[in-house]
């Protein structure tokens, strides 16, 4: 399977609880943290929900 790397670039302070939970599910939680994930439809959906807080590398 293909891999996708995501990096958090903005804080989750002041964001809705659903976006905070999505970041936690992606393995992120603080600015600058990177995570390599499997590229699959559920992960792509989570990335789409918080695309304003992360960068896909």
GROMACS .gro file of N, CA and C in nm:
model
  171
    1UNK      N    1   0.083  -0.119   0.000
    1UNK     CA    2   0.000   0.000   0.000
    1UNK      C    3   0.087   0.125   0.000
    2UNK      N    4   0.034   0.229  -0.058
    2UNK     CA    5   0.104   0.357  -0.062
    2UNK      C    6   0.100   0.423   0.076
    3UNK      N    7   0.197   0.505   0.100
    3UNK     CA    8   0.205   0.577   0.227
    3UNK      C    9   0.189   0.726   0.202
    4UNK      N   10   0.136   0.795   0.300
    4UNK     CA   11   0.122   0.939   0.295
    4UNK      C   12   0.172   0.994   0.428
    5UNK      N   13   0.250   1.103   0.422
    5UNK     CA   14   0.303   1.166   0.542
    5UNK      C   15   0.229   1.295   0.567
    6UNK      N   16   0.180   1.312   0.690
    6UNK     CA   17   0.110   1.434   0.727
    6UNK      C   18   0.185   1.502   0.840
    7UNK      N   19   0.185   1.635   0.838
    7UNK     CA   20   0.252   1.715   0.941
    7UNK      C   21   0.157   1.822   0.987
    8UNK      N   22   0.143   1.838   1.117
    8UNK     CA   23   0.054   1.940   1.172
    8UNK      C   24   0.126   2.074   1.171
    9UNK      N   25   0.061   2.177   1.114
    9UNK     CA   26   0.123   2.309   1.103
    9UNK      C   27   0.046   2.417   1.179
   10UNK      N   28  -0.075   2.386   1.225
   10UNK     CA   29  -0.153   2.482   1.303
   10UNK      C   30  -0.206   2.415   1.428
   11UNK      N   31  -0.230   2.495   1.530
   11UNK     CA   32  -0.277   2.446   1.659
   11UNK      C   33  -0.423   2.402   1.653
   12UNK      N   34  -0.457   2.310   1.743
   12UNK     CA   35  -0.597   2.267   1.753
   12UNK      C   36  -0.671   2.343   1.863
   13UNK      N   37  -0.608   2.443   1.922
   13UNK     CA   38  -0.673   2.525   2.023
   13UNK      C   39  -0.785   2.606   1.959
   14UNK      N   40  -0.902   2.602   2.017
   14UNK     CA   41  -1.015   2.676   1.967
   14UNK      C   42  -1.089   2.607   1.853
   15UNK      N   43  -1.048   2.487   1.819
   15UNK     CA   44  -1.113   2.412   1.711
   15UNK      C   45  -1.224   2.325   1.769
   16UNK      N   46  -1.320   2.287   1.687
   16UNK     CA   47  -1.427   2.199   1.735
   16UNK      C   48  -1.373   2.064   1.784
   17UNK      N   49  -1.446   2.002   1.875
   17UNK     CA   50  -1.403   1.876   1.934
   17UNK      C   51  -1.384   1.768   1.827
   18UNK      N   52  -1.467   1.768   1.724
   18UNK     CA   53  -1.455   1.667   1.619
   18UNK      C   54  -1.320   1.677   1.547
   19UNK      N   55  -1.272   1.800   1.523
   19UNK     CA   56  -1.143   1.818   1.458
   19UNK      C   57  -1.029   1.775   1.549
   20UNK      N   58  -1.042   1.799   1.679
   20UNK     CA   59  -0.940   1.755   1.774
   20UNK      C   60  -0.930   1.603   1.776
   21UNK      N   61  -1.046   1.537   1.771
   21UNK     CA   62  -1.047   1.391   1.772
   21UNK      C   63  -0.988   1.334   1.643
   22UNK      N   64  -1.012   1.400   1.532
   22UNK     CA   65  -0.956   1.355   1.405
   22UNK      C   66  -0.804   1.367   1.408
   23UNK      N   67  -0.752   1.477   1.461
   23UNK     CA   68  -0.607   1.492   1.472
   23UNK      C   69  -0.548   1.383   1.560
   24UNK      N   70  -0.614   1.352   1.670
   24UNK     CA   71  -0.566   1.246   1.759
   24UNK      C   72  -0.569   1.111   1.687
   25UNK      N   73  -0.672   1.086   1.608
   25UNK     CA   74  -0.682   0.960   1.534
   25UNK      C   75  -0.573   0.948   1.429
   26UNK      N   76  -0.530   1.062   1.375
   26UNK     CA   77  -0.421   1.062   1.278
   26UNK      C   78  -0.285   1.048   1.346
   27UNK      N   79  -0.282   1.058   1.478
   27UNK     CA   80  -0.156   1.047   1.551
   27UNK      C   81  -0.086   1.179   1.569
   28UNK      N   82  -0.159   1.289   1.550
   28UNK     CA   83  -0.103   1.423   1.565
   28UNK      C   84  -0.157   1.484   1.692
   29UNK      N   85  -0.101   1.597   1.733
   29UNK     CA   86  -0.152   1.660   1.853
   29UNK      C   87  -0.078   1.788   1.888
   30UNK      N   88   0.037   1.807   1.824
   30UNK     CA   89   0.110   1.931   1.848
   30UNK      C   90   0.177   1.975   1.717
   31UNK      N   91   0.205   2.101   1.707
   31UNK     CA   92   0.260   2.158   1.585
   31UNK      C   93   0.397   2.096   1.557
   32UNK      N   94   0.418   2.059   1.432
   32UNK     CA   95   0.546   2.004   1.389
   32UNK      C   96   0.553   1.853   1.392
   33UNK      N   97   0.456   1.788   1.451
   33UNK     CA   98   0.459   1.642   1.460
   33UNK      C   99   0.424   1.581   1.324
   34UNK      N  100   0.500   1.477   1.284
   34UNK     CA  101   0.478   1.408   1.157
   34UNK      C  102   0.433   1.266   1.183
   35UNK      N  103   0.357   1.214   1.088
   35UNK     CA  104   0.310   1.077   1.098
   35UNK      C  105   0.299   1.020   0.957
   36UNK      N  106   0.348   0.898   0.938
   36UNK     CA  107   0.333   0.830   0.810
   36UNK      C  108   0.217   0.732   0.820
   37UNK      N  109   0.121   0.746   0.731
   37UNK     CA  110  -0.002   0.668   0.736
   37UNK      C  111  -0.024   0.595   0.604
   38UNK      N  112  -0.101   0.488   0.610
   38UNK     CA  113  -0.140   0.417   0.489
   38UNK      C  114  -0.241   0.499   0.413
   39UNK      N  115  -0.224   0.508   0.282
   39UNK     CA  116  -0.314   0.586   0.198
   39UNK      C  117  -0.437   0.503   0.165
   40UNK      N  118  -0.547   0.527   0.237
   40UNK     CA  119  -0.672   0.454   0.215
   40UNK      C  120  -0.788   0.553   0.228
   41UNK      N  121  -0.906   0.518   0.181
   41UNK     CA  122  -1.019   0.611   0.184
   41UNK      C  123  -1.053   0.669   0.322
   42UNK      N  124  -1.052   0.590   0.432
   42UNK     CA  125  -1.081   0.652   0.562
   42UNK      C  126  -0.978   0.758   0.603
   43UNK      N  127  -0.852   0.733   0.575
   43UNK     CA  128  -0.747   0.829   0.609
   43UNK      C  129  -0.762   0.954   0.522
   44UNK      N  130  -0.792   0.935   0.395
   44UNK     CA  131  -0.814   1.049   0.306
   44UNK      C  132  -0.931   1.135   0.353
   45UNK      N  133  -1.035   1.072   0.405
   45UNK     CA  134  -1.150   1.147   0.456
   45UNK      C  135  -1.113   1.229   0.578
   46UNK      N  136  -1.031   1.170   0.668
   46UNK     CA  137  -0.988   1.245   0.787
   46UNK      C  138  -0.899   1.362   0.747
   47UNK      N  139  -0.810   1.340   0.650
   47UNK     CA  140  -0.723   1.447   0.602
   47UNK      C  141  -0.806   1.561   0.545
   48UNK      N  142  -0.911   1.529   0.472
   48UNK     CA  143  -0.997   1.632   0.412
   48UNK      C  144  -1.066   1.716   0.519
   49UNK      N  145  -1.100   1.656   0.633
   49UNK     CA  146  -1.171   1.728   0.740
   49UNK      C  147  -1.081   1.829   0.811
   50UNK      N  148  -0.950   1.804   0.816
   50UNK     CA  149  -0.859   1.894   0.888
   50UNK      C  150  -0.748   1.947   0.797
   51UNK      N  151  -0.777   1.960   0.668
   51UNK     CA  152  -0.675   2.003   0.572
   51UNK      C  153  -0.621   2.143   0.601
   52UNK      N  154  -0.695   2.224   0.673
   52UNK     CA  155  -0.650   2.358   0.707
   52UNK      C  156  -0.552   2.358   0.826
   53UNK      N  157  -0.535   2.244   0.892
   53UNK     CA  158  -0.444   2.235   1.006
   53UNK      C  159  -0.318   2.155   0.976
   54UNK      N  160  -0.316   2.083   0.864
   54UNK     CA  161  -0.205   1.994   0.832
   54UNK      C  162  -0.151   2.021   0.693
   55UNK      N  163  -0.034   1.961   0.666
   55UNK     CA  164   0.027   1.962   0.533
   55UNK      C  165   0.056   1.818   0.497
   56UNK      N  166   0.017   1.777   0.377
   56UNK     CA  167   0.044   1.642   0.329
   56UNK      C  168   0.173   1.647   0.250
   57UNK      N  169   0.268   1.562   0.291
   57UNK     CA  170   0.401   1.562   0.225
   57UNK      C  171   0.419   1.437   0.142
   0.00000   0.00000   0.00000
